[in-house]
Structure formats: structure tokens, C-alpha cells
Amino acid sequence: MTTTENTAARTPAAEATVLECSGLDAGYGGAVVCRGLDLRVRAGEVVALIGANGAGKSTTMLTVAGELAPLGGRLSVLGSDGRASLASRARLGLSYVTEERSVIMGLTAAENLKLAGVRADAACAIFPELRALLGRPAGLLSGGEQQMLTLARALARDPRLLLADELSLGLAPQIVSRLLAVVREAADARGVGVLLVEQHVRQVLQVADRVYVMRRGKVIVEGTAGEIAADLDAVQRAYLSAAPGDETPG
């Protein structure tokens, strides 16, 4: 585990990289929230982005997705320029699961999939639990079932890069484990690169390859999941509890 001030990049083969930012500044309306971010995700790799509320994680994800324009530095997503839109990045193979539930509550599960251009069989191959729920309105599904539907929809599009912001928000640990296991399988079996913002730190460390820890808009520590797990108590005390001044969005 290393601080970003004294670590060199340790990732191989640039051709395997699906996301890279260097010195990235991100924020809203010209106001910088995140400063000098260096991040990288490779194909087949699960990378976790963790930090206290207000550390800048969601702001980072919105910028990587193309919803916010970078305010400085360099950003490459699936080979696209940092100014490319979310729609253009989606055409290149980006899937983005936001922290808000994105299902249409008045449509059935099957209709939600159809609207996204996803075959029900493909979604059910990822989450067999959905088979019995296809005819049910999404608004009548449990929170965990809604998130399974959302994640299945994202992964059934065969993305090259998956962004998932607080996939487990408000869900029971058993459901969180199920969702994270599917994310890990997508990376291993299909070579999907994954960037996860996650509040269940101990669970995400079980599926992640590498971890970036954010505080007050900066990456403070990075390391392998094993390195972070070995010193997790110290990391939580130093970086994962909100402190006065940690009020930045995301």
C-alpha cells in the first residue's frame, strides 16, 4: 500500500487499459471538487474507489462516464477523448450503473430490458433469479431485485468497461455479495474492466484487484486489495470516516 505522492504506476500493457486519467481535475460549473487524480483500470480488472461521504467519488464517476466535462488533466475512456459524451462512450462499450435506481417502475422487468435493447435470456443468464420476475412491474420488485435487473441490463450489453456507483446502497449484505460476485465473474469470464464505488469496504475487498482511497477530492492511498485489507483498520481510521471539511459533493 502506497501513498500517491511516492508511488509510480505499476500497471502493465497500455493496450489493456480501458480507463486512464492523469492529473484529472473534476467538478461542477468550473468549481474543482477533485484535483490531480491518477487512475487506471485494465481489461479484466476490478478496481474499487472508496472513501468517506463527500470524498469526491461520485464526481469522479460522473466525469469518467461523460456526464461532467473534465476541468483539467487528461482522461481516456476506451480510447476516447475526455470530452466525449456518455452516449459516445456507451457506443464504445461503456455501461454505467448510477447510484440512483434506474429502472422504470411502471414497466415490467421484461419491458425494462426490451427498452434497453437487452434480450431477456441474456439478462437471465447473468441472474437466473430474474426469470420468474420478468412479468412483474419493476416497482413491485425488492430493492435487491431491482439492482439485479439494473446490473443484468448493464452487463448483458457486453460492455468493455463497467462503472458502478454504490451498487449496494441500502441492500442487505447477502444481496451485496451476490451482486459483487457477478461483477467479479464478468471481469474474469469476459474481460470487463470495472470501476466500483462501494460503501461495503470489506466485501468489495474480497472481489477487487486494486483499490484507490479518496479523501477531500484527492486519491490519498492506492494498493492491491490485499494490501488495503491487511491494513484496513488504519485505513478506516485515517481516510474512511468523515471529518470536518469533508463536505464536497460525491
mmCIF file of C-alpha atoms in Angstrom:
data_model
loop_
_atom_site.group_PDB
_atom_site.id
_atom_site.type_symbol
_atom_site.label_atom_id
_atom_site.label_comp_id
_atom_site.label_asym_id
_atom_site.label_seq_id
_atom_site.Cartn_x
_atom_site.Cartn_y
_atom_site.Cartn_z
ATOM 1 C CA MET A 1 0.000 0.000 0.000
ATOM 2 C CA THR A 2 1.415 3.350 -1.022
ATOM 3 C CA THR A 3 0.528 6.985 -0.930
ATOM 4 C CA THR A 4 0.113 8.588 -4.331
ATOM 5 C CA GLU A 5 2.871 11.069 -3.609
ATOM 6 C CA ASN A 6 5.570 8.385 -3.689
ATOM 7 C CA THR A 7 4.294 5.616 -5.927
ATOM 8 C CA ALA A 8 4.991 5.026 -9.591
ATOM 9 C CA ALA A 9 2.472 3.494 -11.965
ATOM 10 C CA ARG A 10 2.667 -0.288 -11.678
ATOM 11 C CA THR A 11 0.192 -1.349 -14.342
ATOM 12 C CA PRO A 12 1.328 -3.227 -17.448
ATOM 13 C CA ALA A 13 0.491 -3.005 -21.127
ATOM 14 C CA ALA A 14 -1.166 0.225 -22.122
ATOM 15 C CA GLU A 15 -3.118 -1.695 -24.778
ATOM 16 C CA ALA A 16 -5.025 -3.492 -21.972
ATOM 17 C CA THR A 17 -6.080 -0.218 -20.379
ATOM 18 C CA VAL A 18 -9.769 0.697 -20.697
ATOM 19 C CA LEU A 19 -9.703 3.743 -18.407
ATOM 20 C CA GLU A 20 -6.857 6.084 -17.610
ATOM 21 C CA CYS A 21 -6.743 9.550 -16.150
ATOM 22 C CA SER A 22 -3.693 11.582 -15.270
ATOM 23 C CA GLY A 23 -3.783 14.760 -13.225
ATOM 24 C CA LEU A 24 -7.562 14.877 -13.690
ATOM 25 C CA ASP A 25 -9.467 17.803 -12.185
ATOM 26 C CA ALA A 26 -13.240 17.363 -11.893
ATOM 27 C CA GLY A 27 -16.113 19.379 -10.541
ATOM 28 C CA TYR A 28 -19.221 21.417 -11.260
ATOM 29 C CA GLY A 29 -19.646 24.723 -13.059
ATOM 30 C CA GLY A 30 -15.928 25.396 -13.118
ATOM 31 C CA ALA A 31 -15.511 24.731 -9.374
ATOM 32 C CA VAL A 32 -12.914 22.000 -8.810
ATOM 33 C CA VAL A 33 -14.036 19.228 -6.433
ATOM 34 C CA CYS A 34 -11.449 16.557 -7.307
ATOM 35 C CA ARG A 35 -7.900 17.510 -8.105
ATOM 36 C CA GLY A 36 -4.951 15.737 -9.718
ATOM 37 C CA LEU A 37 -6.493 12.271 -9.959
ATOM 38 C CA ASP A 38 -4.388 9.460 -11.383
ATOM 39 C CA LEU A 39 -6.474 6.317 -12.002
ATOM 40 C CA ARG A 40 -6.197 3.301 -14.264
ATOM 41 C CA VAL A 41 -8.398 0.286 -14.982
ATOM 42 C CA ARG A 42 -7.345 -2.597 -17.202
ATOM 43 C CA ALA A 43 -9.480 -5.142 -19.021
ATOM 44 C CA GLY A 44 -10.476 -7.967 -16.688
ATOM 45 C CA GLU A 45 -9.651 -5.948 -13.580
ATOM 46 C CA VAL A 46 -11.965 -4.858 -10.758
ATOM 47 C CA VAL A 47 -10.855 -1.583 -9.211
ATOM 48 C CA ALA A 48 -12.557 -0.146 -6.122
ATOM 49 C CA LEU A 49 -12.799 3.566 -5.358
ATOM 50 C CA ILE A 50 -13.504 4.073 -1.662
ATOM 51 C CA GLY A 51 -13.684 6.978 0.743
ATOM 52 C CA ALA A 52 -15.933 8.762 3.211
ATOM 53 C CA ASN A 53 -19.081 10.548 2.104
ATOM 54 C CA GLY A 54 -18.096 13.722 0.299
ATOM 55 C CA ALA A 55 -14.662 12.470 -0.761
ATOM 56 C CA GLY A 56 -15.411 13.071 -4.448
ATOM 57 C CA LYS A 57 -16.090 9.515 -5.601
ATOM 58 C CA SER A 58 -19.350 10.166 -7.443
ATOM 59 C CA THR A 59 -17.935 13.318 -9.012
ATOM 60 C CA THR A 60 -15.100 11.200 -10.348
ATOM 61 C CA MET A 61 -17.519 8.617 -11.734
ATOM 62 C CA LEU A 62 -19.695 11.244 -13.423
ATOM 63 C CA THR A 63 -16.615 12.686 -15.114
ATOM 64 C CA VAL A 64 -15.351 9.296 -16.252
ATOM 65 C CA ALA A 65 -18.831 8.475 -17.584
ATOM 66 C CA GLY A 66 -19.004 11.686 -19.608
ATOM 67 C CA GLU A 67 -21.763 13.406 -17.641
ATOM 68 C CA LEU A 68 -19.322 16.073 -16.433
ATOM 69 C CA ALA A 69 -16.594 17.619 -18.568
ATOM 70 C CA PRO A 70 -13.074 17.402 -17.117
ATOM 71 C CA LEU A 71 -11.776 20.684 -15.720
ATOM 72 C CA GLY A 72 -8.139 19.785 -16.262
ATOM 73 C CA GLY A 73 -5.679 16.967 -16.802
ATOM 74 C CA ARG A 74 -6.041 14.018 -19.155
ATOM 75 C CA LEU A 75 -8.800 11.417 -19.388
ATOM 76 C CA SER A 76 -9.073 8.476 -21.777
ATOM 77 C CA VAL A 77 -12.065 6.121 -21.680
ATOM 78 C CA LEU A 78 -11.975 3.186 -24.098
ATOM 79 C CA GLY A 79 -9.633 5.230 -26.251
ATOM 80 C CA SER A 80 -11.993 8.205 -26.435
ATOM 81 C CA ASP A 81 -11.040 11.760 -25.621
ATOM 82 C CA GLY A 82 -12.022 13.077 -22.203
ATOM 83 C CA ARG A 83 -14.579 15.410 -23.792
ATOM 84 C CA ALA A 84 -16.595 12.592 -25.374
ATOM 85 C CA SER A 85 -20.224 12.299 -24.267
ATOM 86 C CA LEU A 86 -21.757 9.469 -22.277
ATOM 87 C CA ALA A 87 -23.643 8.359 -25.401
ATOM 88 C CA SER A 88 -20.478 8.119 -27.472
ATOM 89 C CA ARG A 89 -18.675 6.230 -24.707
ATOM 90 C CA ALA A 90 -21.617 3.838 -24.449
ATOM 91 C CA ARG A 91 -21.242 3.069 -28.152
ATOM 92 C CA LEU A 92 -17.602 2.195 -27.498
ATOM 93 C CA GLY A 93 -18.593 -0.268 -24.763
ATOM 94 C CA LEU A 94 -19.234 1.668 -21.547
ATOM 95 C CA SER A 95 -22.006 0.628 -19.150
ATOM 96 C CA TYR A 96 -22.797 2.909 -16.222
ATOM 97 C CA VAL A 97 -24.826 1.917 -13.161
ATOM 98 C CA THR A 98 -25.637 5.090 -11.260
ATOM 99 C CA GLU A 99 -26.274 5.357 -7.530
ATOM 100 C CA GLU A 100 -29.968 6.033 -8.217
ATOM 101 C CA ARG A 101 -32.127 3.065 -9.165
ATOM 102 C CA SER A 102 -32.544 3.449 -12.905
ATOM 103 C CA VAL A 103 -35.395 1.033 -13.605
ATOM 104 C CA ILE A 104 -38.715 2.384 -14.883
ATOM 105 C CA MET A 105 -41.096 1.412 -12.121
ATOM 106 C CA GLY A 106 -44.266 1.259 -14.221
ATOM 107 C CA LEU A 107 -42.793 -1.184 -16.742
ATOM 108 C CA THR A 108 -42.298 -4.883 -16.169
ATOM 109 C CA ALA A 109 -38.822 -6.283 -15.776
ATOM 110 C CA ALA A 110 -39.041 -7.683 -19.306
ATOM 111 C CA GLU A 111 -40.132 -4.312 -20.680
ATOM 112 C CA ASN A 112 -37.232 -2.581 -18.920
ATOM 113 C CA LEU A 113 -34.853 -4.979 -20.643
ATOM 114 C CA LYS A 114 -36.534 -4.581 -24.024
ATOM 115 C CA LEU A 115 -36.394 -0.798 -23.757
ATOM 116 C CA ALA A 116 -32.629 -1.074 -23.232
ATOM 117 C CA GLY A 117 -32.258 -3.396 -26.217
ATOM 118 C CA VAL A 118 -31.316 -6.335 -23.982
ATOM 119 C CA ARG A 119 -32.614 -9.864 -24.525
ATOM 120 C CA ALA A 120 -34.338 -11.383 -21.509
ATOM 121 C CA ASP A 121 -32.424 -14.647 -21.985
ATOM 122 C CA ALA A 122 -29.113 -12.787 -21.800
ATOM 123 C CA ALA A 123 -30.136 -10.996 -18.595
ATOM 124 C CA CYS A 124 -31.408 -14.214 -17.015
ATOM 125 C CA ALA A 125 -28.151 -15.970 -17.863
ATOM 126 C CA ILE A 126 -26.458 -13.427 -15.591
ATOM 127 C CA PHE A 127 -29.104 -13.508 -12.850
ATOM 128 C CA PRO A 128 -31.306 -16.629 -13.152
ATOM 129 C CA GLU A 129 -33.418 -15.177 -10.321
ATOM 130 C CA LEU A 130 -34.893 -12.723 -12.825
ATOM 131 C CA ARG A 131 -36.629 -15.428 -14.864
ATOM 132 C CA ALA A 132 -39.592 -15.611 -12.515
ATOM 133 C CA LEU A 133 -39.812 -11.825 -12.278
ATOM 134 C CA LEU A 134 -39.955 -10.844 -15.946
ATOM 135 C CA GLY A 135 -43.689 -10.206 -15.957
ATOM 136 C CA ARG A 136 -43.704 -8.228 -12.713
ATOM 137 C CA PRO A 137 -43.699 -4.404 -12.657
ATOM 138 C CA ALA A 138 -40.271 -3.158 -11.617
ATOM 139 C CA GLY A 139 -41.900 -1.045 -8.925
ATOM 140 C CA LEU A 140 -43.045 -4.228 -7.181
ATOM 141 C CA LEU A 141 -39.584 -5.778 -7.106
ATOM 142 C CA SER A 142 -37.495 -5.607 -3.964
ATOM 143 C CA GLY A 143 -34.516 -3.257 -3.884
ATOM 144 C CA GLY A 144 -32.180 -6.188 -4.445
ATOM 145 C CA GLU A 145 -34.226 -7.471 -7.369
ATOM 146 C CA GLN A 146 -34.274 -4.007 -8.930
ATOM 147 C CA GLN A 147 -30.496 -3.827 -8.650
ATOM 148 C CA MET A 148 -30.111 -7.295 -10.166
ATOM 149 C CA LEU A 149 -32.241 -6.095 -13.074
ATOM 150 C CA THR A 150 -30.127 -2.957 -13.422
ATOM 151 C CA LEU A 151 -26.825 -4.831 -13.310
ATOM 152 C CA ALA A 152 -28.046 -7.568 -15.656
ATOM 153 C CA ARG A 153 -29.157 -4.903 -18.123
ATOM 154 C CA ALA A 154 -25.722 -3.261 -17.956
ATOM 155 C CA LEU A 155 -23.730 -6.476 -18.329
ATOM 156 C CA ALA A 156 -25.939 -8.100 -20.978
ATOM 157 C CA ARG A 157 -24.826 -5.339 -23.358
ATOM 158 C CA ASP A 158 -21.336 -6.944 -23.307
ATOM 159 C CA PRO A 159 -19.517 -3.828 -22.114
ATOM 160 C CA ARG A 160 -15.768 -3.395 -22.142
ATOM 161 C CA LEU A 161 -15.928 -1.081 -19.118
ATOM 162 C CA LEU A 162 -18.471 -1.095 -16.288
ATOM 163 C CA LEU A 163 -18.839 1.858 -13.926
ATOM 164 C CA ALA A 164 -20.912 1.058 -10.834
ATOM 165 C CA ASP A 165 -21.608 3.789 -8.286
ATOM 166 C CA GLU A 166 -22.838 2.475 -4.906
ATOM 167 C CA LEU A 167 -24.227 -0.719 -6.385
ATOM 168 C CA SER A 168 -25.109 -1.981 -2.911
ATOM 169 C CA LEU A 169 -26.733 1.157 -1.488
ATOM 170 C CA GLY A 170 -29.393 0.200 1.045
ATOM 171 C CA LEU A 171 -29.158 -3.541 0.382
ATOM 172 C CA ALA A 172 -28.630 -6.481 2.726
ATOM 173 C CA PRO A 173 -25.113 -7.975 2.887
ATOM 174 C CA GLN A 174 -26.263 -11.232 1.254
ATOM 175 C CA ILE A 175 -27.557 -9.337 -1.795
ATOM 176 C CA VAL A 176 -24.394 -7.240 -1.890
ATOM 177 C CA SER A 177 -22.301 -10.415 -2.036
ATOM 178 C CA ARG A 178 -24.434 -11.733 -4.905
ATOM 179 C CA LEU A 179 -24.062 -8.528 -6.912
ATOM 180 C CA LEU A 180 -20.318 -8.279 -6.338
ATOM 181 C CA ALA A 181 -19.812 -11.932 -7.277
ATOM 182 C CA VAL A 182 -21.472 -11.265 -10.637
ATOM 183 C CA VAL A 183 -19.231 -8.251 -11.174
ATOM 184 C CA ARG A 184 -16.165 -10.376 -10.427
ATOM 185 C CA GLU A 185 -17.368 -13.075 -12.824
ATOM 186 C CA ALA A 186 -17.847 -10.505 -15.597
ATOM 187 C CA ALA A 187 -14.245 -9.393 -15.176
ATOM 188 C CA ASP A 188 -12.858 -12.928 -15.059
ATOM 189 C CA ALA A 189 -15.004 -14.589 -17.713
ATOM 190 C CA ARG A 190 -15.487 -11.739 -20.179
ATOM 191 C CA GLY A 191 -12.582 -9.412 -19.537
ATOM 192 C CA VAL A 192 -14.760 -6.489 -18.462
ATOM 193 C CA GLY A 193 -12.829 -3.694 -16.771
ATOM 194 C CA VAL A 194 -14.708 -2.489 -13.686
ATOM 195 C CA LEU A 195 -14.544 0.666 -11.578
ATOM 196 C CA LEU A 196 -16.649 0.363 -8.421
ATOM 197 C CA VAL A 197 -17.606 2.988 -5.880
ATOM 198 C CA GLU A 198 -18.644 0.958 -2.871
ATOM 199 C CA GLN A 199 -19.576 1.558 0.776
ATOM 200 C CA HIS A 200 -19.265 -2.093 1.858
ATOM 201 C CA VAL A 201 -15.483 -1.942 2.054
ATOM 202 C CA ARG A 202 -14.774 -5.376 3.495
ATOM 203 C CA GLN A 203 -16.988 -7.072 0.921
ATOM 204 C CA VAL A 204 -15.607 -5.162 -2.037
ATOM 205 C CA LEU A 205 -12.054 -6.036 -0.980
ATOM 206 C CA GLN A 206 -12.963 -9.693 -1.497
ATOM 207 C CA VAL A 207 -13.612 -9.144 -5.219
ATOM 208 C CA ALA A 208 -11.370 -6.191 -6.121
ATOM 209 C CA ASP A 209 -7.889 -6.410 -7.582
ATOM 210 C CA ARG A 210 -6.788 -2.891 -6.688
ATOM 211 C CA VAL A 211 -8.105 -0.040 -4.566
ATOM 212 C CA TYR A 212 -7.888 3.750 -4.639
ATOM 213 C CA VAL A 213 -8.743 5.599 -1.409
ATOM 214 C CA MET A 214 -10.069 9.152 -1.778
ATOM 215 C CA ARG A 215 -10.264 11.978 0.752
ATOM 216 C CA ARG A 216 -11.256 15.592 0.134
ATOM 217 C CA GLY A 217 -11.148 15.225 -3.628
ATOM 218 C CA LYS A 218 -7.776 13.505 -3.908
ATOM 219 C CA VAL A 219 -6.507 9.950 -4.143
ATOM 220 C CA ILE A 220 -4.525 9.574 -0.932
ATOM 221 C CA VAL A 221 -3.652 5.873 -0.938
ATOM 222 C CA GLU A 222 -3.599 3.142 -3.548
ATOM 223 C CA GLY A 223 -2.707 -0.518 -3.388
ATOM 224 C CA THR A 224 -3.803 -4.051 -4.102
ATOM 225 C CA ALA A 225 -6.914 -5.275 -2.339
ATOM 226 C CA GLY A 226 -4.686 -7.498 -0.225
ATOM 227 C CA GLU A 227 -2.516 -4.585 0.859
ATOM 228 C CA ILE A 228 -5.509 -2.462 1.811
ATOM 229 C CA ALA A 229 -7.198 -5.368 3.617
ATOM 230 C CA ALA A 230 -4.049 -6.075 5.630
ATOM 231 C CA ASP A 231 -4.087 -2.521 7.000
ATOM 232 C CA LEU A 232 -7.811 -1.864 6.826
ATOM 233 C CA ASP A 233 -8.264 -0.667 10.403
ATOM 234 C CA ALA A 234 -5.647 2.040 9.891
ATOM 235 C CA VAL A 235 -7.094 2.992 6.509
ATOM 236 C CA GLN A 236 -10.582 3.294 8.006
ATOM 237 C CA ARG A 237 -9.374 5.454 10.880
ATOM 238 C CA ALA A 238 -7.344 7.734 8.630
ATOM 239 C CA TYR A 239 -9.413 8.041 5.481
ATOM 240 C CA LEU A 240 -12.836 6.400 5.602
ATOM 241 C CA SER A 241 -14.523 8.355 8.395
ATOM 242 C CA ALA A 242 -15.869 11.789 7.578
ATOM 243 C CA ALA A 243 -14.080 14.681 9.222
ATOM 244 C CA PRO A 244 -14.815 18.410 9.394
ATOM 245 C CA GLY A 245 -14.248 19.850 5.949
ATOM 246 C CA ASP A 246 -15.347 16.714 4.065
ATOM 247 C CA GLU A 247 -18.384 18.302 2.504
ATOM 248 C CA THR A 248 -17.578 18.101 -1.196
ATOM 249 C CA PRO A 249 -20.294 16.544 -3.380
ATOM 250 C CA GLY A 250 -19.910 12.833 -4.148
#
